CSV table of C-alpha atoms in Angstrom, one decimal:
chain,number,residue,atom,x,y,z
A,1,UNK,CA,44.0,52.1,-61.2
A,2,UNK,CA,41.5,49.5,-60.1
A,3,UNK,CA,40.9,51.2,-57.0
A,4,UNK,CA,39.8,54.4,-59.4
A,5,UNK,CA,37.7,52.6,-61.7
A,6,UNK,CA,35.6,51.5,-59.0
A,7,UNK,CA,34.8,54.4,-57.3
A,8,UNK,CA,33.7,55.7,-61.0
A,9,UNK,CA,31.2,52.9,-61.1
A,10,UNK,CA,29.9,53.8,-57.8
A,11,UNK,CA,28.9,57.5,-59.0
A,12,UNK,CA,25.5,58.3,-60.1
A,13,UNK,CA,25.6,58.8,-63.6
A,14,UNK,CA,22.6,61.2,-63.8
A,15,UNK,CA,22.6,65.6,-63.0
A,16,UNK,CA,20.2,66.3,-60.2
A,17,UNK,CA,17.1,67.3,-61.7
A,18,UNK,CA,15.2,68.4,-58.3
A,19,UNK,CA,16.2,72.4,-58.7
A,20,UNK,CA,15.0,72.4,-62.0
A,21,UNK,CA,11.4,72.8,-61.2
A,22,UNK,CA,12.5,75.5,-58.7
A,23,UNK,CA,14.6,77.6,-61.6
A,24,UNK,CA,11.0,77.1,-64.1
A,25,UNK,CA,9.3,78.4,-60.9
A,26,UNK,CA,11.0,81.5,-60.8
A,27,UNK,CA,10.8,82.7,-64.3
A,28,UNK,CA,7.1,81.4,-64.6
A,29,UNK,CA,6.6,83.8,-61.5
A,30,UNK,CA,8.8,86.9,-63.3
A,31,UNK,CA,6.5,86.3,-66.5
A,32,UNK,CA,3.3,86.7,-64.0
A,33,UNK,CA,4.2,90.1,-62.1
A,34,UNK,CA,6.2,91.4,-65.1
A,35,UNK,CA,3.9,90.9,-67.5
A,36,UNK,CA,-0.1,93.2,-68.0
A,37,UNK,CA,-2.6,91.4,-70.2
A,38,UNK,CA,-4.0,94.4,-71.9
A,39,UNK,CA,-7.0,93.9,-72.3
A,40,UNK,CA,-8.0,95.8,-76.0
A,41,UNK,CA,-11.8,96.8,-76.0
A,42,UNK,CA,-13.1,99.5,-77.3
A,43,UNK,CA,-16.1,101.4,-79.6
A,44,UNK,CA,-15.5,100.7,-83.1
A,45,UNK,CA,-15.9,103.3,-85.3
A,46,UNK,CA,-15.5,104.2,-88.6
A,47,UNK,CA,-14.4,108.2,-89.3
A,48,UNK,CA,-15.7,109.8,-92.6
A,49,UNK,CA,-12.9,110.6,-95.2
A,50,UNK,CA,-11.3,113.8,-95.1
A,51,UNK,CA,-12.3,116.4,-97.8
A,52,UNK,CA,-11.0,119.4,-98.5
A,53,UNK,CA,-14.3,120.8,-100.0
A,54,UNK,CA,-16.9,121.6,-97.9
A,55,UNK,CA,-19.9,118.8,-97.4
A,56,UNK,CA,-22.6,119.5,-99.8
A,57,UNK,CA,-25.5,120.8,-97.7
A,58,UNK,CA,-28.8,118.0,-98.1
A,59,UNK,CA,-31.9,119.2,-97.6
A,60,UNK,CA,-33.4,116.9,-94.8
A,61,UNK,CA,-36.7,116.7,-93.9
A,62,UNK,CA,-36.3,117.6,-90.3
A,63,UNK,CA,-38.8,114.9,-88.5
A,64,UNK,CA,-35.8,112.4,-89.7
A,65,UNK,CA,-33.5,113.7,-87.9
A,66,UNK,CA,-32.6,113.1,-84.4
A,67,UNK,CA,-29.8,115.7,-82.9
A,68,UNK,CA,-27.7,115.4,-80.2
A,69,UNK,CA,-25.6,118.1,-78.9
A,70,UNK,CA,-23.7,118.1,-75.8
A,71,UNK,CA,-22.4,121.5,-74.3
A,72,UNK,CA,-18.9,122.3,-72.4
A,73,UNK,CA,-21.0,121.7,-69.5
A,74,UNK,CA,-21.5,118.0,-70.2
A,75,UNK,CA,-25.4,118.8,-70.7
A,76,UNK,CA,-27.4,117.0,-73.6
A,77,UNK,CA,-29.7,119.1,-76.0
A,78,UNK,CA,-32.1,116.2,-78.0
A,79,UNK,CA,-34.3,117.5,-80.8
A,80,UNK,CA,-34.1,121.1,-78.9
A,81,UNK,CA,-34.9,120.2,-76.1
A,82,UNK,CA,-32.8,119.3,-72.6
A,83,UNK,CA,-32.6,115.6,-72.3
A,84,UNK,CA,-30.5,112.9,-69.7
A,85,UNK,CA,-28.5,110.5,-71.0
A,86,UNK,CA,-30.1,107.7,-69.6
A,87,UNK,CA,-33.7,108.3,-72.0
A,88,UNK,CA,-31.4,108.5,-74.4
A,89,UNK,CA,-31.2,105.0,-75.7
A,90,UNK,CA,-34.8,104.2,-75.2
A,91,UNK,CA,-35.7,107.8,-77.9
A,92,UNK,CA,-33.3,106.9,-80.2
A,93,UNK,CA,-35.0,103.5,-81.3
A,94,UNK,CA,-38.5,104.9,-80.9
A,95,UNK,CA,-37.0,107.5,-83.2
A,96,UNK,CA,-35.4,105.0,-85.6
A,97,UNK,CA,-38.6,102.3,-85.8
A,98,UNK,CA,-41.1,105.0,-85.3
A,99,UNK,CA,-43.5,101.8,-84.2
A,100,UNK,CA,-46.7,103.9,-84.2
A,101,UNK,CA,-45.9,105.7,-87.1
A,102,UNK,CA,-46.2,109.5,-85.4
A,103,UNK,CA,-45.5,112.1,-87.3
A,104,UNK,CA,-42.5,113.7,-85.7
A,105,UNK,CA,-40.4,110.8,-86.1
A,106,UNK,CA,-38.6,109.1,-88.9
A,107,UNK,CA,-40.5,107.8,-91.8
A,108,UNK,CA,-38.3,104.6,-92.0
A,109,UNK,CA,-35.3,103.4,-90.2
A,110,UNK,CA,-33.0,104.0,-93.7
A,111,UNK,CA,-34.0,107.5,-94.0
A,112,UNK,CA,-33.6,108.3,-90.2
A,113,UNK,CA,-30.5,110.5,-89.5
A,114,UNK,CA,-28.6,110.5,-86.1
A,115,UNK,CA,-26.3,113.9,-85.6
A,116,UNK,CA,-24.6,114.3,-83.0
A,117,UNK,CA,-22.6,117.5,-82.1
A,118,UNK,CA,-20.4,118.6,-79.1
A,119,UNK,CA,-18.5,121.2,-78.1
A,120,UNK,CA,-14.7,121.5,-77.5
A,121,UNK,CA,-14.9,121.9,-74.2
A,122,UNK,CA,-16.8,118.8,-73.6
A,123,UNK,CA,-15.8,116.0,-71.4
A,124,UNK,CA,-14.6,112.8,-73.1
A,125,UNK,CA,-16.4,110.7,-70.4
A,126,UNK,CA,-19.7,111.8,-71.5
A,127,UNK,CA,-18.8,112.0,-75.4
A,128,UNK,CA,-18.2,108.2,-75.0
A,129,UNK,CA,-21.2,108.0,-73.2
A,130,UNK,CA,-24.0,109.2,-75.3
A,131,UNK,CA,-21.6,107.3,-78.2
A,132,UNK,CA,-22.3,104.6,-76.1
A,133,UNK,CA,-25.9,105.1,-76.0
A,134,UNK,CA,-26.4,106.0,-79.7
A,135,UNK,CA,-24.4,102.7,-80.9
A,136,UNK,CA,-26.2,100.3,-78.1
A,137,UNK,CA,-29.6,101.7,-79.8
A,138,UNK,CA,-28.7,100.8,-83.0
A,139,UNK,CA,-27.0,97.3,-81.8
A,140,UNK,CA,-30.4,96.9,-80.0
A,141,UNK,CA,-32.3,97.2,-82.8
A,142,UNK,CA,-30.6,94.8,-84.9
A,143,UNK,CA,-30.7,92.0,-82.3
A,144,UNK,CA,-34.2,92.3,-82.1
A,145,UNK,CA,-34.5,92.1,-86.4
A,146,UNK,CA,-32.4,89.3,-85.9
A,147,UNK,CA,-33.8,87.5,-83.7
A,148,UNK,CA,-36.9,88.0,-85.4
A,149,UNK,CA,-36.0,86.5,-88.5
A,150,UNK,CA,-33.6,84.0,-87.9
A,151,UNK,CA,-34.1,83.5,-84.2
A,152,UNK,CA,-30.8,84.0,-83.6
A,153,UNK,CA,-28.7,86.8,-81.5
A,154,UNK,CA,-27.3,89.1,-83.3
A,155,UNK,CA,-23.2,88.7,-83.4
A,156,UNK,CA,-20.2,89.5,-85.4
A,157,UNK,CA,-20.3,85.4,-86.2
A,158,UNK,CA,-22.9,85.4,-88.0
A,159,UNK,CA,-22.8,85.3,-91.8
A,160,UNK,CA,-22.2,88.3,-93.6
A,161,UNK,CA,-24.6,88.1,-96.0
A,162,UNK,CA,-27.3,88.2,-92.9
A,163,UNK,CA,-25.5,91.0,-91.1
A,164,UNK,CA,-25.6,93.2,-95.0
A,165,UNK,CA,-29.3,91.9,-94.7
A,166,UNK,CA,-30.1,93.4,-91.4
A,167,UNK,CA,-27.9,96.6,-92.0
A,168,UNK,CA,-29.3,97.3,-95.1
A,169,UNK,CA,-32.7,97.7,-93.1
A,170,UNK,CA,-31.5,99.8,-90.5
A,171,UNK,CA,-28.4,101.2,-91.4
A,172,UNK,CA,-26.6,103.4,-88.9
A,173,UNK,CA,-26.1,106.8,-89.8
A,174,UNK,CA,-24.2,108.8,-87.1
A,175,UNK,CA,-23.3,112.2,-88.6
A,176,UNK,CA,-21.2,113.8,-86.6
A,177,UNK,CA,-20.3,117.5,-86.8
A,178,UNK,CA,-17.9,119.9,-86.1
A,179,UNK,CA,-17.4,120.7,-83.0
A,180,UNK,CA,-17.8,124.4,-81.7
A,181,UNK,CA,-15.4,126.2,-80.1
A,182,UNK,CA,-16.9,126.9,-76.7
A,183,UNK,CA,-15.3,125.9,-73.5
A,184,UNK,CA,-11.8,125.2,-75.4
A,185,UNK,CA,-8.8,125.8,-73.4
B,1,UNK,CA,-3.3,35.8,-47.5
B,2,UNK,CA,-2.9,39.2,-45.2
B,3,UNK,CA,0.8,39.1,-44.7
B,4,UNK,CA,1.1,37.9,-48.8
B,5,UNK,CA,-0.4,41.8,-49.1
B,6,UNK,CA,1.6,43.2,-46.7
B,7,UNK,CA,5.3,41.9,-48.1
B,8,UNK,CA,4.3,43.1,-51.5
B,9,UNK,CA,3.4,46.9,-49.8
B,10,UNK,CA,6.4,47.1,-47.9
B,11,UNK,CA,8.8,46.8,-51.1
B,12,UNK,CA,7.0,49.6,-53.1
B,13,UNK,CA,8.8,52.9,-52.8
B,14,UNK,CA,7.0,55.7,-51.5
B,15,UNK,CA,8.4,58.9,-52.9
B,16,UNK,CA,6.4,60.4,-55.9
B,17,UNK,CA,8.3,61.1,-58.7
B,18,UNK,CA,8.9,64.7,-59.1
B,19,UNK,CA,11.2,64.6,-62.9
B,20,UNK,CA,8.3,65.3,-64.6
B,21,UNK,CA,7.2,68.5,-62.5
B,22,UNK,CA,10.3,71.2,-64.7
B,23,UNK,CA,8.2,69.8,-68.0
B,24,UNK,CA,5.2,71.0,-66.5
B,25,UNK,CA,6.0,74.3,-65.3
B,26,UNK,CA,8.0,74.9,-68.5
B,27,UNK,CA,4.6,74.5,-70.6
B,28,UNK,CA,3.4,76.9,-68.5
B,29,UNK,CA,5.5,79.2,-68.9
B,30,UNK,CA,6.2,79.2,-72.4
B,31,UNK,CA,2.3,79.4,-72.5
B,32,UNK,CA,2.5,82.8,-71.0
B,33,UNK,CA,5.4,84.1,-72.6
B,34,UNK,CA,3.5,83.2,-75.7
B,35,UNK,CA,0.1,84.8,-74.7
B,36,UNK,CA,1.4,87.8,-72.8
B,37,UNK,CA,2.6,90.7,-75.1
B,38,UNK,CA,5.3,92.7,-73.0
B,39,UNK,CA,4.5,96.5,-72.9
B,40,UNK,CA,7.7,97.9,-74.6
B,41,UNK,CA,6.1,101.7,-74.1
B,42,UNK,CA,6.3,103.6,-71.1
B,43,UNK,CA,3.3,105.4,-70.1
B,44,UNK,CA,3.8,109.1,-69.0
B,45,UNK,CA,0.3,109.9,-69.0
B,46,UNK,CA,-2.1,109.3,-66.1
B,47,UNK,CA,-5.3,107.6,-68.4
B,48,UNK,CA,-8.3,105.9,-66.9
B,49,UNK,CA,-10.1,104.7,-69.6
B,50,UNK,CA,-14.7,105.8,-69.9
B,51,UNK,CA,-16.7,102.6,-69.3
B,52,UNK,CA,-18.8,101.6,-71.9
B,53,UNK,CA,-21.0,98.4,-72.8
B,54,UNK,CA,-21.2,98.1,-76.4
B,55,UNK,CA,-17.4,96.5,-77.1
B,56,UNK,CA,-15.3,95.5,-80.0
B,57,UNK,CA,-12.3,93.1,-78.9
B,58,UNK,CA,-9.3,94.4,-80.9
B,59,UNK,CA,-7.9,90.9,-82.2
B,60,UNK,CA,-4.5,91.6,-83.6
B,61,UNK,CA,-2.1,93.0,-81.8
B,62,UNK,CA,0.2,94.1,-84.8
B,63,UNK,CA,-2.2,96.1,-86.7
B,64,UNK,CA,-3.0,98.1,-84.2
B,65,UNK,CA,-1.2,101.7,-82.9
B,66,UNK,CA,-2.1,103.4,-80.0
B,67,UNK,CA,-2.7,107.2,-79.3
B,68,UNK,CA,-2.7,108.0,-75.7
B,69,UNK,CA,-4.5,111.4,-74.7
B,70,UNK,CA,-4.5,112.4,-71.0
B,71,UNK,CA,-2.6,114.6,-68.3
B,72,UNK,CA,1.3,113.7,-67.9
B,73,UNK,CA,1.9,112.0,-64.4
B,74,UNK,CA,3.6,113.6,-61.1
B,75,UNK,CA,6.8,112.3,-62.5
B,76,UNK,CA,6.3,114.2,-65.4
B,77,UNK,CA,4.3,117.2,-64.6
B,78,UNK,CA,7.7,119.8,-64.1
B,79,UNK,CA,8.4,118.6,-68.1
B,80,UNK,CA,5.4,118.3,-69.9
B,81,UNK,CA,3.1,120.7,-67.5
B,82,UNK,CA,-0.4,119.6,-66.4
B,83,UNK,CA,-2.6,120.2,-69.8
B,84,UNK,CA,-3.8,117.1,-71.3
B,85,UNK,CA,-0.8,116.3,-74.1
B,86,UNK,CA,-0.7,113.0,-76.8
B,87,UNK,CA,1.7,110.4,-76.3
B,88,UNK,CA,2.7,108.8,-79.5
B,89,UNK,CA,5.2,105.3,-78.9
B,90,UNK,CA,6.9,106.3,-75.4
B,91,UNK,CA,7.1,110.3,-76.1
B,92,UNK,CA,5.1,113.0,-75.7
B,93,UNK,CA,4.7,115.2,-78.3
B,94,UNK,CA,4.3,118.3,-78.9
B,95,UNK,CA,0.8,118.5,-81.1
B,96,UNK,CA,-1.4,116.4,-83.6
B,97,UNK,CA,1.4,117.3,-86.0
B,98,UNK,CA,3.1,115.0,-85.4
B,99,UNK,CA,0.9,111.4,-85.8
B,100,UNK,CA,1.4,111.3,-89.4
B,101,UNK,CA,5.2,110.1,-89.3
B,102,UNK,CA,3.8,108.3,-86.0
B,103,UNK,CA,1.2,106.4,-88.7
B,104,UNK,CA,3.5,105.7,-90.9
B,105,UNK,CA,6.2,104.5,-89.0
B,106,UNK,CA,3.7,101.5,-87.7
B,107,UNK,CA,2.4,101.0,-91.3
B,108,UNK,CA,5.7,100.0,-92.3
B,109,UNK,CA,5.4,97.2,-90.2
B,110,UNK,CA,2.8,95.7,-91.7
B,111,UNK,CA,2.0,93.9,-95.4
B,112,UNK,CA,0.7,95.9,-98.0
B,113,UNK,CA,-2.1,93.8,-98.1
B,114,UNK,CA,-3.5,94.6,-94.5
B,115,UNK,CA,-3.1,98.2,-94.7
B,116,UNK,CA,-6.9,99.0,-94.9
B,117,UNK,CA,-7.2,96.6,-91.5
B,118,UNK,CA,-4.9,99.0,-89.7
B,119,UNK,CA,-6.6,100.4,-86.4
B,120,UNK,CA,-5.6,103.4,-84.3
B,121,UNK,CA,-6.5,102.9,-80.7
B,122,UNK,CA,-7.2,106.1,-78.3
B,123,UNK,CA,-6.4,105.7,-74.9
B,124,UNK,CA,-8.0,108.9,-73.6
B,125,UNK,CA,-9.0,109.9,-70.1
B,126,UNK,CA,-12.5,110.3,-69.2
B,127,UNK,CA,-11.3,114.2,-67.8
B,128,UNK,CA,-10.3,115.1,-71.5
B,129,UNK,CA,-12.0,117.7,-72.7
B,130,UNK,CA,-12.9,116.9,-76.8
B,131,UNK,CA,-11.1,119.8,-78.2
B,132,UNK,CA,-7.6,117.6,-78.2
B,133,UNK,CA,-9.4,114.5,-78.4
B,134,UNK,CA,-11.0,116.5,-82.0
B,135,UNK,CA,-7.7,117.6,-83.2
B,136,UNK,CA,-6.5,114.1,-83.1
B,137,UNK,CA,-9.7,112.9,-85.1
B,138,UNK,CA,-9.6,115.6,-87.4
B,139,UNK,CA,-5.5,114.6,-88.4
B,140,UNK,CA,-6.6,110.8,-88.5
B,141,UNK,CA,-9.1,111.5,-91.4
B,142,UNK,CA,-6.8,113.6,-93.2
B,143,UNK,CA,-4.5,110.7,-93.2
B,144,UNK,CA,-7.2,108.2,-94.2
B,145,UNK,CA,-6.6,106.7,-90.9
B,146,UNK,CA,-10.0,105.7,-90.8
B,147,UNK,CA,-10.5,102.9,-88.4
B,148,UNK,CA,-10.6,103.8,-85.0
B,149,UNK,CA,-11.6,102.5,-81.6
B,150,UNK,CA,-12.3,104.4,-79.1
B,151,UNK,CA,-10.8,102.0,-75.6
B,152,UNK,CA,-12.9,102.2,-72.8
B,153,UNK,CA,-13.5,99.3,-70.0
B,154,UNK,CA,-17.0,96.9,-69.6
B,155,UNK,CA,-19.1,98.4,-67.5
B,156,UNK,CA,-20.1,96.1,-64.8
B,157,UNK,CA,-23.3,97.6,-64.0
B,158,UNK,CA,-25.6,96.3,-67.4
């Protein structure tokens, strides 16, 4: 009984810890390969409500509007006439601010119109692409009257009140129409 | 003096204690399992995403639904065929018919009160052609689905 009592005492009263951090280990490195961080960016955009009635038809005055159509062969038409995408951005703001007041382009940036139009056999890629373009003009454009009034870079932290500010001066208007049928499968 | 140092060295142990090293790598994993959201869907669609430069981050994670748009995989191609089709959850279905119940299945989910934040996420592939990508658009608005983002990756070059 002694003799038992004893060899209790000489135990170590403790559980061996060491294989613990091996175990954590393990599932840390599961969670790692198992696991994709999906990363979630994208174009915002807001669609227009569906209406059942057709759009009224507005009479424009054609020197505000800027038209983009891209064909089922992933070719850009701008203002009627063949255009790259890469220009694209550049005459989209010169359309918007009209800076030297020419006559072909928009009296102000609220009354300027941006319509763009594809076709359903259009490739997504290039859809996003001149999207792309379009919305980097316009998110150009209110850097620059941000910067110029605040001196500040335009971003989604600033307050609302000077974002409303700035969109109510150039708002964006993308019009988008419906698509024709060409090049549909 | 010297050999005072050297008796007073030669009783400290030299092992480093390694009982606080499981604390540690258990705060690191519980901050992945807390930062990583596990993909419960199974893609059968092969989608490579357009680049793009001007990006939204999508910030929550629970009021968003995805649409994925693009050609089924190998694995899938003797089922679904090679046309582009829309992958709703983890099925393919047939048509834009069918995003509606899809919709409102997700907004079920989520509090009355964040309904209007709710955003519809296409994952298309840059080889789409718009007609599908249209049709999907076109059922969105007639279910006031309004918000949408259109994914595409940073492009690296700008």
């Amino acid at each position: 009984m002694l003799k038992k009592k004893s060899g209790r005492g000489r135990m170590v009263n403790e559980i061996n810890a060491s294989s613990m951090a091996d175990i954590a280990f393990l599932l840390l490195i599961f969670f790692l390969v198992t696991t994709q961080i999906v990363e979630d960016k994208g174009i915002l955009v807001k669609l227009p409500p569906w209406s059942d009635e057709p759009p009224e038809t507005l009479e424009l005055i054609s020197r505000n509007v800027f038209s983009v159509l891209v064909n089922a062969e992933n070719k850009l038409l701008v203002r009627g006439e063949p255009a790259e995408i890469s220009e694209l951005r550049e005459r989209a703001k010169e359309f918007i601010m009209n800076p030297t007041g020419r006559e072909d382009l928009s009296q102000s940036p609220t009354k300027a119109i941006i319509s763009l139009k594809n076709d359903r056999g259009t490739n997504y890629k290039t859809y996003i692409e001149v999207y792309n373009e379009l919305k980097g003009a316009y998110d150009e454009l209110w850097d620059e009257e941000c910067r110029r009034k605040y001196g500040v870079a335009y971003s989604e932290e600033l307050p609302l009140e000077y974002r409303k500010e700035i969109k109510a001066k150039i708002p964006m208007v993308l019009s988008e129409a419906e698509p024709t049928s060409y090049g549909a499968e | 003096m010297s050999s005072h140092f050297q008796s007073k060295r030669g009783k400290a142990n030299p092992t480093i204690s390694t009982a606080s090293l499981p604390d540690i790598i258990f705060m690191l994993l519980f901050f992945f399992m807390v930062v990583t959201v596990l993909r419960d869907t199974e893609l059968k669609l092969k989608i490579t995403v357009p680049n793009a430069t001007q990006l939204t981050k999508l910030e929550e994670k629970s009021l968003v639904n995805y649409i994925y748009i693009g050609k089924p995989t190998p694995k899938y191609e003797s089922v679904y065929g090679t046309k582009p089709r829309i992958q709703l959850a983890d099925q393919i279905v047939d048509g834009p018919e069918n995003i509606p119940l899809f919709l409102e299945r997700h907004k079920v989910k989520v509090p009355e009160s964040r309904h209007p934040l709710i955003t519809t996420s296409l994952r298309v592939d840059g080889e789409v052609t718009m007609g599908i990508v249209q049709d999907v658009k076109t059922m969105l608005r007639k279910q006031n689905q309004l918000r949408l983002n259109y994914s595409a990756r940073k492009k690296e070059d700008i």
